[in-house]
Tab-separated table of C-alpha atoms and ligand atoms in Angstrom:
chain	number	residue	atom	x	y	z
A	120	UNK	CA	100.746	24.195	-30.727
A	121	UNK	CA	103.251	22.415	-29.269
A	122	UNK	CA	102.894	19.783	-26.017
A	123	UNK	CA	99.520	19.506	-26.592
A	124	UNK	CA	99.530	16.045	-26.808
A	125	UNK	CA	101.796	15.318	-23.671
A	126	UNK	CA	99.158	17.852	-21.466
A	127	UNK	CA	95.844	15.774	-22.754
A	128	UNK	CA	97.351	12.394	-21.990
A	129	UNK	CA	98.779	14.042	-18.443
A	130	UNK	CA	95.284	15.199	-17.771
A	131	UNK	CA	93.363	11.955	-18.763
A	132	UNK	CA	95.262	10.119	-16.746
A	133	UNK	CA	95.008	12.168	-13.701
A	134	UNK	CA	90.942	12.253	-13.723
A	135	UNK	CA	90.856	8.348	-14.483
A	136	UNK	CA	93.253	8.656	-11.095
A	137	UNK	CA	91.174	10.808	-8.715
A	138	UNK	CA	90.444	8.728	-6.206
A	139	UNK	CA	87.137	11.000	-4.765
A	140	UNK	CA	85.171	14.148	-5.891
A	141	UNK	CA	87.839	16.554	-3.913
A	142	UNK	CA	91.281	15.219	-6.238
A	143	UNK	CA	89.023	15.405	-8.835
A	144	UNK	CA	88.058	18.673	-8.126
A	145	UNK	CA	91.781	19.768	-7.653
A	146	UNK	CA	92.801	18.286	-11.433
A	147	UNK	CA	89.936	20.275	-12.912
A	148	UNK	CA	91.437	23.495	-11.281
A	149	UNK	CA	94.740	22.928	-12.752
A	150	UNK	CA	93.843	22.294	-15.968
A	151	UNK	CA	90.418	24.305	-16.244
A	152	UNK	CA	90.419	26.878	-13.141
A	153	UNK	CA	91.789	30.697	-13.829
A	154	UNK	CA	94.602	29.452	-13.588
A	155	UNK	CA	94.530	26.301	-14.853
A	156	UNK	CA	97.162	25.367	-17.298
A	157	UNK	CA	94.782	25.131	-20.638
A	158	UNK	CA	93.039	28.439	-19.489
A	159	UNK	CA	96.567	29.686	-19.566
A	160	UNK	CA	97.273	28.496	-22.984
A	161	UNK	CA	93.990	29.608	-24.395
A	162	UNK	CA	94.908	33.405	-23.299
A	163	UNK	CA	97.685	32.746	-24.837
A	164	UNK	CA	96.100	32.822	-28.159
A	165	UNK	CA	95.890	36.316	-28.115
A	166	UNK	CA	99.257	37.097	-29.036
A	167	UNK	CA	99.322	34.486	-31.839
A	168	UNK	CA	99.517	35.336	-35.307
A	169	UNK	CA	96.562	34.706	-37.597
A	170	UNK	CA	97.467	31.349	-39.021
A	171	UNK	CA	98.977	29.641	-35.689
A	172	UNK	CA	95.692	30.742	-33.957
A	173	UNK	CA	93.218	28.658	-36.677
A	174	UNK	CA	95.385	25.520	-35.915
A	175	UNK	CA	96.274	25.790	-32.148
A	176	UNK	CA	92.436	27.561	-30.843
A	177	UNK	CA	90.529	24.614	-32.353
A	178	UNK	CA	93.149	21.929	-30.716
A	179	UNK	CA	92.531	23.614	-27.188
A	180	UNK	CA	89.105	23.639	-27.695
A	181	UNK	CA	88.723	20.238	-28.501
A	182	UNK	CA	90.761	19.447	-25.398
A	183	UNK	CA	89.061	21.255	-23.219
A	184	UNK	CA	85.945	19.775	-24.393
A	185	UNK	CA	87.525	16.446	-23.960
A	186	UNK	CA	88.648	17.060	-20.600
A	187	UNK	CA	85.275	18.165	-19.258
A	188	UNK	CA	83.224	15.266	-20.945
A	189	UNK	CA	85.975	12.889	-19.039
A	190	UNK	CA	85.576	15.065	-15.662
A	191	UNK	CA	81.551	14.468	-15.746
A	192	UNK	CA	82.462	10.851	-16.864
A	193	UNK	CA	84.491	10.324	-13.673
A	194	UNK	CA	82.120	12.044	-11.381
A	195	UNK	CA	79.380	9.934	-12.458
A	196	UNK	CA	81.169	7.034	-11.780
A	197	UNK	CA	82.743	8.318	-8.710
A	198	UNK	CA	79.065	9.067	-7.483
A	199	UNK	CA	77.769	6.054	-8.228
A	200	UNK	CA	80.897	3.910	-6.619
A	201	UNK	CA	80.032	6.094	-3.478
A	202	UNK	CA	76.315	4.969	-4.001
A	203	UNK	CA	76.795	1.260	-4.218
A	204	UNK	CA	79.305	1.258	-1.105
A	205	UNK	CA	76.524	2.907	0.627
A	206	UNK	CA	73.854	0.810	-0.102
A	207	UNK	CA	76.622	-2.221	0.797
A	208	UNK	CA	77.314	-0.886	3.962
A	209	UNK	CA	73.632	0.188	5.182
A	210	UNK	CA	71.956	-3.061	3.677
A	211	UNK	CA	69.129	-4.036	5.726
A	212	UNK	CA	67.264	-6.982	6.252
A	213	UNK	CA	63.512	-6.087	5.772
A	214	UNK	CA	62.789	-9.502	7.275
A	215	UNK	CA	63.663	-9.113	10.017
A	216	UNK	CA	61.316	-8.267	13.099
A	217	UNK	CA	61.157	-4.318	13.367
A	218	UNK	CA	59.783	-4.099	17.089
A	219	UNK	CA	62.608	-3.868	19.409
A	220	UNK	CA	62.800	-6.536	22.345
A	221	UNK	CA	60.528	-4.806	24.761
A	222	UNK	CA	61.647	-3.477	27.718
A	223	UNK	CA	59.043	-4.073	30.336
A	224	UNK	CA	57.685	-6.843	32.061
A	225	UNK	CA	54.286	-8.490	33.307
A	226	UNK	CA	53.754	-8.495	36.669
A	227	UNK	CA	53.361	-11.423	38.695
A	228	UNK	CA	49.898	-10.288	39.717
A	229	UNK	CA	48.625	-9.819	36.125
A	230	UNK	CA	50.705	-12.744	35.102
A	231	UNK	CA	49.031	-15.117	37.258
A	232	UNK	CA	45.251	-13.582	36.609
A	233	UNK	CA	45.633	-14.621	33.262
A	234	UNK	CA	46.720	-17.516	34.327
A	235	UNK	CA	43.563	-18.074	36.096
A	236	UNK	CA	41.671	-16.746	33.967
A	237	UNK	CA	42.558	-19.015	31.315
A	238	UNK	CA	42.393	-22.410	33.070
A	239	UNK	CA	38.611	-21.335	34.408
A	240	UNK	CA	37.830	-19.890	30.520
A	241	UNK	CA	38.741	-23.957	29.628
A	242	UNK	CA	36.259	-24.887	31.772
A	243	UNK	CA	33.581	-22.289	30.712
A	244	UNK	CA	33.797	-19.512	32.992
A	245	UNK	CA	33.633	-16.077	31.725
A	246	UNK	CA	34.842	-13.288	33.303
A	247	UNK	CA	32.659	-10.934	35.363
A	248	UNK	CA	33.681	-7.091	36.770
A	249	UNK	CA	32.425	-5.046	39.719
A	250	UNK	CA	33.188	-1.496	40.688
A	251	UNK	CA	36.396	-1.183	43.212
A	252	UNK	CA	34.057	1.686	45.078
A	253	UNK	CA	31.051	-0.495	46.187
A	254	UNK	CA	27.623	-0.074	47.947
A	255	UNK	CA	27.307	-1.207	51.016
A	256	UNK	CA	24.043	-3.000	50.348
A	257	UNK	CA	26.396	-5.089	47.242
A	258	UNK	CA	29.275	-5.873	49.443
A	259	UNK	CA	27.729	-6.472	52.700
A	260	UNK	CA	24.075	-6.605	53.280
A	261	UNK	CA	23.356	-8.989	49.739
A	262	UNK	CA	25.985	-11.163	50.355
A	263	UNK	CA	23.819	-11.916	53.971
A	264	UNK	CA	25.976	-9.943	56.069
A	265	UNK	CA	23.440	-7.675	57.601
A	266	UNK	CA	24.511	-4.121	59.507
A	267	UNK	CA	25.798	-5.156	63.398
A	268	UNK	CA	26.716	-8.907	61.452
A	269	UNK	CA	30.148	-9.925	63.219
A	270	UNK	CA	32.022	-10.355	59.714
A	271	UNK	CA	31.722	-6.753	59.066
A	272	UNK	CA	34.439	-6.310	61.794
A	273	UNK	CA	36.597	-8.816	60.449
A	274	UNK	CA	36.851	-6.828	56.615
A	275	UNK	CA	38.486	-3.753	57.922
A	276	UNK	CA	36.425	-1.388	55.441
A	277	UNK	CA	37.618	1.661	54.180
A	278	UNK	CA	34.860	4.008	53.658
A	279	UNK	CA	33.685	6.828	51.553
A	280	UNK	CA	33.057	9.744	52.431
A	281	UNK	CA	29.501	11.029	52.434
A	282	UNK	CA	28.322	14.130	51.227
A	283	UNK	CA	26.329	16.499	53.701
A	284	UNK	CA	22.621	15.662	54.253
A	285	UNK	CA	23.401	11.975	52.909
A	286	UNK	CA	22.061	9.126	55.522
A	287	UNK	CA	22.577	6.111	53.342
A	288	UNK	CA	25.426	4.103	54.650
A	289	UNK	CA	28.556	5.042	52.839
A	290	UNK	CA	29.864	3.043	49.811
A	291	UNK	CA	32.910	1.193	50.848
A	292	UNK	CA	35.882	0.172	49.097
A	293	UNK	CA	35.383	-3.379	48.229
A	294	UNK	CA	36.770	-6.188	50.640
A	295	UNK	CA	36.424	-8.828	48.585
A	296	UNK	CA	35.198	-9.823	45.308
A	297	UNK	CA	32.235	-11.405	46.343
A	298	UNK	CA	29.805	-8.598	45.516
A	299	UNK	CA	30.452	-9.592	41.839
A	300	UNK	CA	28.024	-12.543	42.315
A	301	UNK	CA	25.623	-9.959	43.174
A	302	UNK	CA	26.153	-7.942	40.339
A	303	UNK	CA	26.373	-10.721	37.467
A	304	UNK	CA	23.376	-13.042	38.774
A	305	UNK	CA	21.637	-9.570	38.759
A	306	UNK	CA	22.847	-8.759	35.871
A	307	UNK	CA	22.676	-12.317	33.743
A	308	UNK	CA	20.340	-14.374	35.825
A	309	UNK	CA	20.911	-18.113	35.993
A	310	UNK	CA	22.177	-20.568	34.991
A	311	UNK	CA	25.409	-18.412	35.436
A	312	UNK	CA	29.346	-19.358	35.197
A	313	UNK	CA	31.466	-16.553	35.781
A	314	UNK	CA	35.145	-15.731	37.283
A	315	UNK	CA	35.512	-12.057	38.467
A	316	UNK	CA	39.636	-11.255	39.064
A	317	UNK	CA	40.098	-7.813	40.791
A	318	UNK	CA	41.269	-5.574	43.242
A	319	UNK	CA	40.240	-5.209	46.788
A	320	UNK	CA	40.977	-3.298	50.378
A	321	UNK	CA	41.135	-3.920	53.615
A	322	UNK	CA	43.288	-1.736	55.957
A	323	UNK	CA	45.938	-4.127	56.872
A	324	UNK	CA	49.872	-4.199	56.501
A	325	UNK	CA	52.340	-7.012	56.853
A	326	UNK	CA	54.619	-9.352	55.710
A	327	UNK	CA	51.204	-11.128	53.974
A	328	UNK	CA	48.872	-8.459	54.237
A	329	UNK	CA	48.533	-5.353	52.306
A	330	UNK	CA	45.662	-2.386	52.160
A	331	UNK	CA	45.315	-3.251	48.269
A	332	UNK	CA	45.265	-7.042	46.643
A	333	UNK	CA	43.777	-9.393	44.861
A	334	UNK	CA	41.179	-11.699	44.565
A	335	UNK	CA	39.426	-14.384	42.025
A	336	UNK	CA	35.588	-14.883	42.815
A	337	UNK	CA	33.875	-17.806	41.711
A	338	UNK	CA	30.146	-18.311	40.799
A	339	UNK	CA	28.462	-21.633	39.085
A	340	UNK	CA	24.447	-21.625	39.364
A	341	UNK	CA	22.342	-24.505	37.492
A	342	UNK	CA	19.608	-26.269	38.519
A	343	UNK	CA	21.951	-29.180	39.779
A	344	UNK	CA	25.038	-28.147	41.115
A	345	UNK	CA	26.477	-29.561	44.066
A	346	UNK	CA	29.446	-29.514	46.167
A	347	UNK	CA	31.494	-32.449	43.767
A	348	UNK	CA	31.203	-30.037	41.313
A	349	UNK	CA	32.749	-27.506	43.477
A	350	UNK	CA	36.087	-30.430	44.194
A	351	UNK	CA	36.370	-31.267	40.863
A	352	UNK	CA	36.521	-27.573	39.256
A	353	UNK	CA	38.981	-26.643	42.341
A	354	UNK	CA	41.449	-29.749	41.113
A	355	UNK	CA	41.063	-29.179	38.069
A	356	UNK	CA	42.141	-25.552	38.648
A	357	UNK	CA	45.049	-26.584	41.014
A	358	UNK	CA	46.576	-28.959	39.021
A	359	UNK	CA	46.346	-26.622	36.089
A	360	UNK	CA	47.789	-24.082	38.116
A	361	UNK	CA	50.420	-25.632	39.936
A	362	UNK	CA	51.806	-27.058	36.655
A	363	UNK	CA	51.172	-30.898	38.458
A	364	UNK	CA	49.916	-33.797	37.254
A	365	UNK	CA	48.499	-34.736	41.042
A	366	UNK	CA	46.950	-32.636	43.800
A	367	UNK	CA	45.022	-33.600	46.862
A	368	UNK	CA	42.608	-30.765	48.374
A	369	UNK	CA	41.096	-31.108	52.018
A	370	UNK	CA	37.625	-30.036	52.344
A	371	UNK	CA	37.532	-28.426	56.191
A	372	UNK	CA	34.421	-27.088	57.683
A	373	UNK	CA	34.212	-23.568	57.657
A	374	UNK	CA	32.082	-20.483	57.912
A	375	UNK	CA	31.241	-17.972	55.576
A	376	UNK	CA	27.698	-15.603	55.524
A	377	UNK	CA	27.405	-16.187	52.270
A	378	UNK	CA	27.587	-19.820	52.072
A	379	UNK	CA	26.075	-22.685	53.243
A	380	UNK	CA	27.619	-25.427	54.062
A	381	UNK	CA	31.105	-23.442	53.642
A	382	UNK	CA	34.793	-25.062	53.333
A	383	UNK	CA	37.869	-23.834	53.696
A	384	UNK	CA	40.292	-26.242	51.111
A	385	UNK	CA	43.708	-26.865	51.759
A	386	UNK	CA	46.274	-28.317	49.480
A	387	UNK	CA	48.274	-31.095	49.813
A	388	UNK	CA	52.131	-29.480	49.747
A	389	UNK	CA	55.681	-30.423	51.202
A	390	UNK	CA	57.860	-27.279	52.125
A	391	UNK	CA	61.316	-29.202	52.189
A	392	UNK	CA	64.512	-26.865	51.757
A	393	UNK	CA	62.120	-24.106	51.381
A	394	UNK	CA	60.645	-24.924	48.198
A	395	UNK	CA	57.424	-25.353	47.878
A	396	UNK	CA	55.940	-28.604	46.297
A	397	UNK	CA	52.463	-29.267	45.133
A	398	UNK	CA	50.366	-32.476	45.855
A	399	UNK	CA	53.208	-34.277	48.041
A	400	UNK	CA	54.143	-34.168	51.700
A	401	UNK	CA	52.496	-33.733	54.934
A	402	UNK	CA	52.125	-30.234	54.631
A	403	UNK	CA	48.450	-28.403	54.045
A	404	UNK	CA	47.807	-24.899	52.935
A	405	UNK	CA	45.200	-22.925	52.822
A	406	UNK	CA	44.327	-21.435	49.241
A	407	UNK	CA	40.599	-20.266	49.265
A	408	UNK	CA	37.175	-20.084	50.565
A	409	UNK	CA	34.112	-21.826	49.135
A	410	UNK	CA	30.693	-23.149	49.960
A	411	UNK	CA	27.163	-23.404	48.041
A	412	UNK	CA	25.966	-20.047	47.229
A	413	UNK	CA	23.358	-19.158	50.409
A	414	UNK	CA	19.272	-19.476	49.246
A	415	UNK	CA	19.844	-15.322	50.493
A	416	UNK	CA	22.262	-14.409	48.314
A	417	UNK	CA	20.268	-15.976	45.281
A	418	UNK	CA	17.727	-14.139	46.670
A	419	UNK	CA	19.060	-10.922	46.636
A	420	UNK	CA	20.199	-11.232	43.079
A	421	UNK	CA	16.839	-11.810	41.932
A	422	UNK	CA	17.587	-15.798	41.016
A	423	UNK	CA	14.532	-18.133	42.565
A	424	UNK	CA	16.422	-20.022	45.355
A	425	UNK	CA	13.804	-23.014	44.638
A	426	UNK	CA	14.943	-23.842	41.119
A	427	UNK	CA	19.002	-22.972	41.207
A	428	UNK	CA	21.916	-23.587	43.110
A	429	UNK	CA	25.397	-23.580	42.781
A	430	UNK	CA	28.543	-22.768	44.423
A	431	UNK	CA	31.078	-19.892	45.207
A	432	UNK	CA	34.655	-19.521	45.888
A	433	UNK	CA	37.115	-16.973	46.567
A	434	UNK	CA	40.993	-17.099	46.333
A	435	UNK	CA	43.851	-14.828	46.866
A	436	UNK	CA	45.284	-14.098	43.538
A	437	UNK	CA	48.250	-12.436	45.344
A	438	UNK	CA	48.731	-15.205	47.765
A	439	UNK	CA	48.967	-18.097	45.018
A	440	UNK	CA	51.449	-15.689	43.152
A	441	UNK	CA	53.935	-15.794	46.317
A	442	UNK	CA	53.282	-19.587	46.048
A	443	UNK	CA	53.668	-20.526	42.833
A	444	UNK	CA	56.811	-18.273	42.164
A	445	UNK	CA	58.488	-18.217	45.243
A	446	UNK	CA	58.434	-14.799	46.085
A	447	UNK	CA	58.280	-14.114	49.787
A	448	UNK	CA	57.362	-10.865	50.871
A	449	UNK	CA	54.028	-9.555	49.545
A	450	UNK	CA	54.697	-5.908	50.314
A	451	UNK	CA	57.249	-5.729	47.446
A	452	UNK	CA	54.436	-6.675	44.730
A	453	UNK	CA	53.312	-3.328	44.924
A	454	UNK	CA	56.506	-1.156	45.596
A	455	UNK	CA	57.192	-0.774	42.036
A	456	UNK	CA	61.150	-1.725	42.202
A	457	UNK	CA	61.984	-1.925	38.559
A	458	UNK	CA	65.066	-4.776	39.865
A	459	UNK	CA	62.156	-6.826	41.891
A	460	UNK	CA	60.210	-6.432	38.231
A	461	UNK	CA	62.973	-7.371	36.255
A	462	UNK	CA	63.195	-10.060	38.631
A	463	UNK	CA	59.867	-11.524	38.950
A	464	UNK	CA	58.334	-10.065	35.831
A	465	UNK	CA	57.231	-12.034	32.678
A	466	UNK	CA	58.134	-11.651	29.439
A	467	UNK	CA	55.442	-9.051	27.904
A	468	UNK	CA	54.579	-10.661	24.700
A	469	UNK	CA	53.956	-14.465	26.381
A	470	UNK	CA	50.453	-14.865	26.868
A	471	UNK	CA	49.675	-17.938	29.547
A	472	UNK	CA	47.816	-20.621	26.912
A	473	UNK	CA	46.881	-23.926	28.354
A	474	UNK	CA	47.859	-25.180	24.626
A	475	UNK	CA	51.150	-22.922	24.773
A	476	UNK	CA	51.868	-23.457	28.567
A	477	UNK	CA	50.864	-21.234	31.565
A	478	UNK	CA	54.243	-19.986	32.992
A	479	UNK	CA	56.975	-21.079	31.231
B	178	DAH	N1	34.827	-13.348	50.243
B	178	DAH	C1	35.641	-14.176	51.077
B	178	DAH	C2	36.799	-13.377	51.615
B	178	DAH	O1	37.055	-12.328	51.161
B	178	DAH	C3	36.175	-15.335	50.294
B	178	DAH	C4	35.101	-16.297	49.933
B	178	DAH	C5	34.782	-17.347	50.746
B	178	DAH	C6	34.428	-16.148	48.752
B	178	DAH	C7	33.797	-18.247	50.411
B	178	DAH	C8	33.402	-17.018	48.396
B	178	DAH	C9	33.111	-18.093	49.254
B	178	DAH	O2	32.711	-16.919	47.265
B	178	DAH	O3	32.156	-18.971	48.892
B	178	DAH	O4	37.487	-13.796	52.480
C-alpha cells in the first residue's frame, strides 16, 4: 500500500509534538476518528483485490496499533508532566506553623490581671474567687461593716431584687473584692495566702469611674504577720509591676472597717510631659488600700483572732492599667472599640512570665 510509510512517520511525529491532552486529542481524530485518515484507508480495503488486501490490511493494522500504543505513551507522559508541575507549583512547607497569626487581642484588663497574678503567684499567693452576686452578710456585715455603718453609703450598691415574702436583706452586686477573704479563710482556714482578681459594681460614671471594674484583693494570715510584711510584698509587687528597678511607697493613715490600723500607700511617681514615671519625682499616687486584717473579720471567717493575723489589701486593677499603659479615659476599656483594642490590646499568644517578661 503505498505512502504508508510517509503517514506513520507524519503521525509519530505529531503525537511526540502535542503539546497537551487537547492537540493530542485532535491528532488521534485525524488519524484514528471516522474520519481519520487510516480509518479512511482501512475502508478502503474493501474494494481491494484478494492479494493487495493480505499485504496492505496487516500494514494498517500494525500502524494503527502503533499509533495507539504511542498515543497512550504520550498521554502518560503528558499526565504525569502535568502532575509534577503541579506538585512544583503547590509545594508546601509542612514545617511551617499551620495556625494563622491570630486576629484578636488581650485586653488591657486581662492583660494586666495576669500580670498580677503572676508577680503575687512568685511570691506564693494563689488565687481565690467569689461570686459577682454576693450576700449581704459576705460583702458587708463580715467584713465589720454592720447595717446603718457609714461605709455602706459610700459603695453605691446595686441590689437584687427580692422575691415576694423574702425579708433577708437582698444580695448585692459586689463592691469590692473584699468578701473573698471571707469566703477563702472560710473556706481554707489559716495560715492562708491568696490573691482574688475580679469584677465589681458600684453605680458610678466618669472619666475614672465606671458601674463595672476591677479589683485585686489581698489576704496573708500566719501566726506572725505584721505590717513590714505588708511594705515589702507591696514593693515587691510595684517594682515588679512597674517594670523598675526602684520604687518608694508612702504608708498614710487611713480608714477602712475592715482593717486595723489601715493605710492608704502612695507611690513615688513624676508626671513630667505627661508620662508617667515610677519611683522618681515629687509626685505621689494613690494605688490601693491595706491594713491588718480586723480580729472581726477573722472572726467571722471562723479563724481564732488569738493565734493569726495577717494583712489585706485591695487595688484597682483597672486603675493601674490606665497607669502603666498610658491610657487615659477609663470609660473606653469597656466600650468594645475593636481600633481602641487593636490599639491597646496584647498580643494573644504572650503570656506575662516574670522569666519571659511581664509586658513586653
Ligand atoms: N475594699 C476596699 C475598697 O473597695 C479596698 C481595700 C482596702 C481592701 C483595704 C482591703 C483593705 O483588703 O485592707 O475600696
Amino acid at each position: 500500500m503505498d505512502g504508508l510509510g510517509e503517514l506513520r512517520a507524519r503521525y509519530l511525529e505529531a503525537v511526540a509534538g502535542a503539546a497537551d491532552e487537547a492537540a493530542l486529542e485532535a491528532v488521534r481524530l485525524a488519524a484514528l476518528g471516522r474520519k481519520g485518515e487510516i480509518s479512511l484507508r482501512m475502508r478502503e480495503l474493501g474494494g481491494m483485490d484478494p492479494a493487495a488486501r493480505q499485504v496492505a490490511g496487516p500494514a494498517l493494522n500494525a500502524l494503527k496499533d502503533e499509533l495507539e500504543a504511542a498515543l497512550k505513551a504520550r498521554r502518560a507522559a503528558l499526565a504525569d508532566a502535568a502532575l509534577e508541575e503541579r506538585l512544583a507549583a503547590e509545594w508546601l512547607d509542612v514545617t511551617l506553623p499551620a495556625r494563622r497569626r491570630p486576629a484578636g487581642t488581650v485586653h488591657p484588663v486581662s492583660q494586666v490581671m495576669e500580670e498580677v497574678t503572676a508577680i503575687f503567684a512568685d511570691m506564693g499567693f494563689a488565687v481565690a474567687e467569689g461570686p459577682q452576686i454576693e450576700s449581704d452578710w459576705h460583702n458587708f456585715d463580715a467584713l465589720n461593716i454592720p447595717p446603718e455603718h457609714p461605709a455602706r453609703q459610700e459603695h453605691d450598691t446595686f441590689f437584687m431584687a427580692r422575691l415576694p415574702g423574702d425579708d433577708r436583706p437582698p444580695h448585692v452586686l459586689r463592691t469590692h473584692t473584699s468578701p473573698v477573704q471571707i469566703r477563702a479563710m472560710a473556706e481554707h482556714g489559716a495560715p492562708i495566702r491568696v490573691i482574688a482578681p475580679g469584677r465589681v459594681y458600684r453605680m458610678d460614671m466618669d472619666q475614672t469611674h465606671t458601674p463595672m471594674f476591677h479589683q485585686v484583693e489581698g489576704l496573708a494570715i500566719d501566726r506572725d504577720i505584721s505590717m513590714a510584711h505588708l511594705k515589702w510584698v507591696l514593693e515587691e509587687f510595684c517594682r515588679a509591676y512597674f517594670e523598675v528597678d526602684h520604687v518608694e511607697l508612702r504608708f498614710r493613715a487611713s480608714h477602712f472597717p475592715f482593717t486595723e490600723p489601715s493605710a492608704e500607700v502612695d507611690l513615688r511617681c513624676s508626671w513630667e510631659g505627661g508620662q508617667l514615671k515610677v519611683g522618681e519625682g515629687e509626685s505621689w499616687m494613690e494605688i490601693l488600700g491595706s491594713g491588718m486584717v480586723h480580729p472581726k473579720v477573722l472572726s467571722a471567717a471562723g479563724v481564732d483572732p488569738a493565734e493569726w493575723q495577717g494583712f489585706a489589701f485591695g487595688m484597682g486593677i483597672d486603675r493601674i492599667a490606665m497607669l502603666k499603659y498610658g491610657i487615659p479615659d477609663l470609660r473606653a476599656f469597656f466600650e468594645s472599640d475593636l481600633r481602641w483594642l487593636r490599639h491597646y490590646g496584647f498580643a494573644a499568644l504572650d503570656m506575662p512570665t516574670l522569666s519571659g517578661g511581664l509586658s513586653r
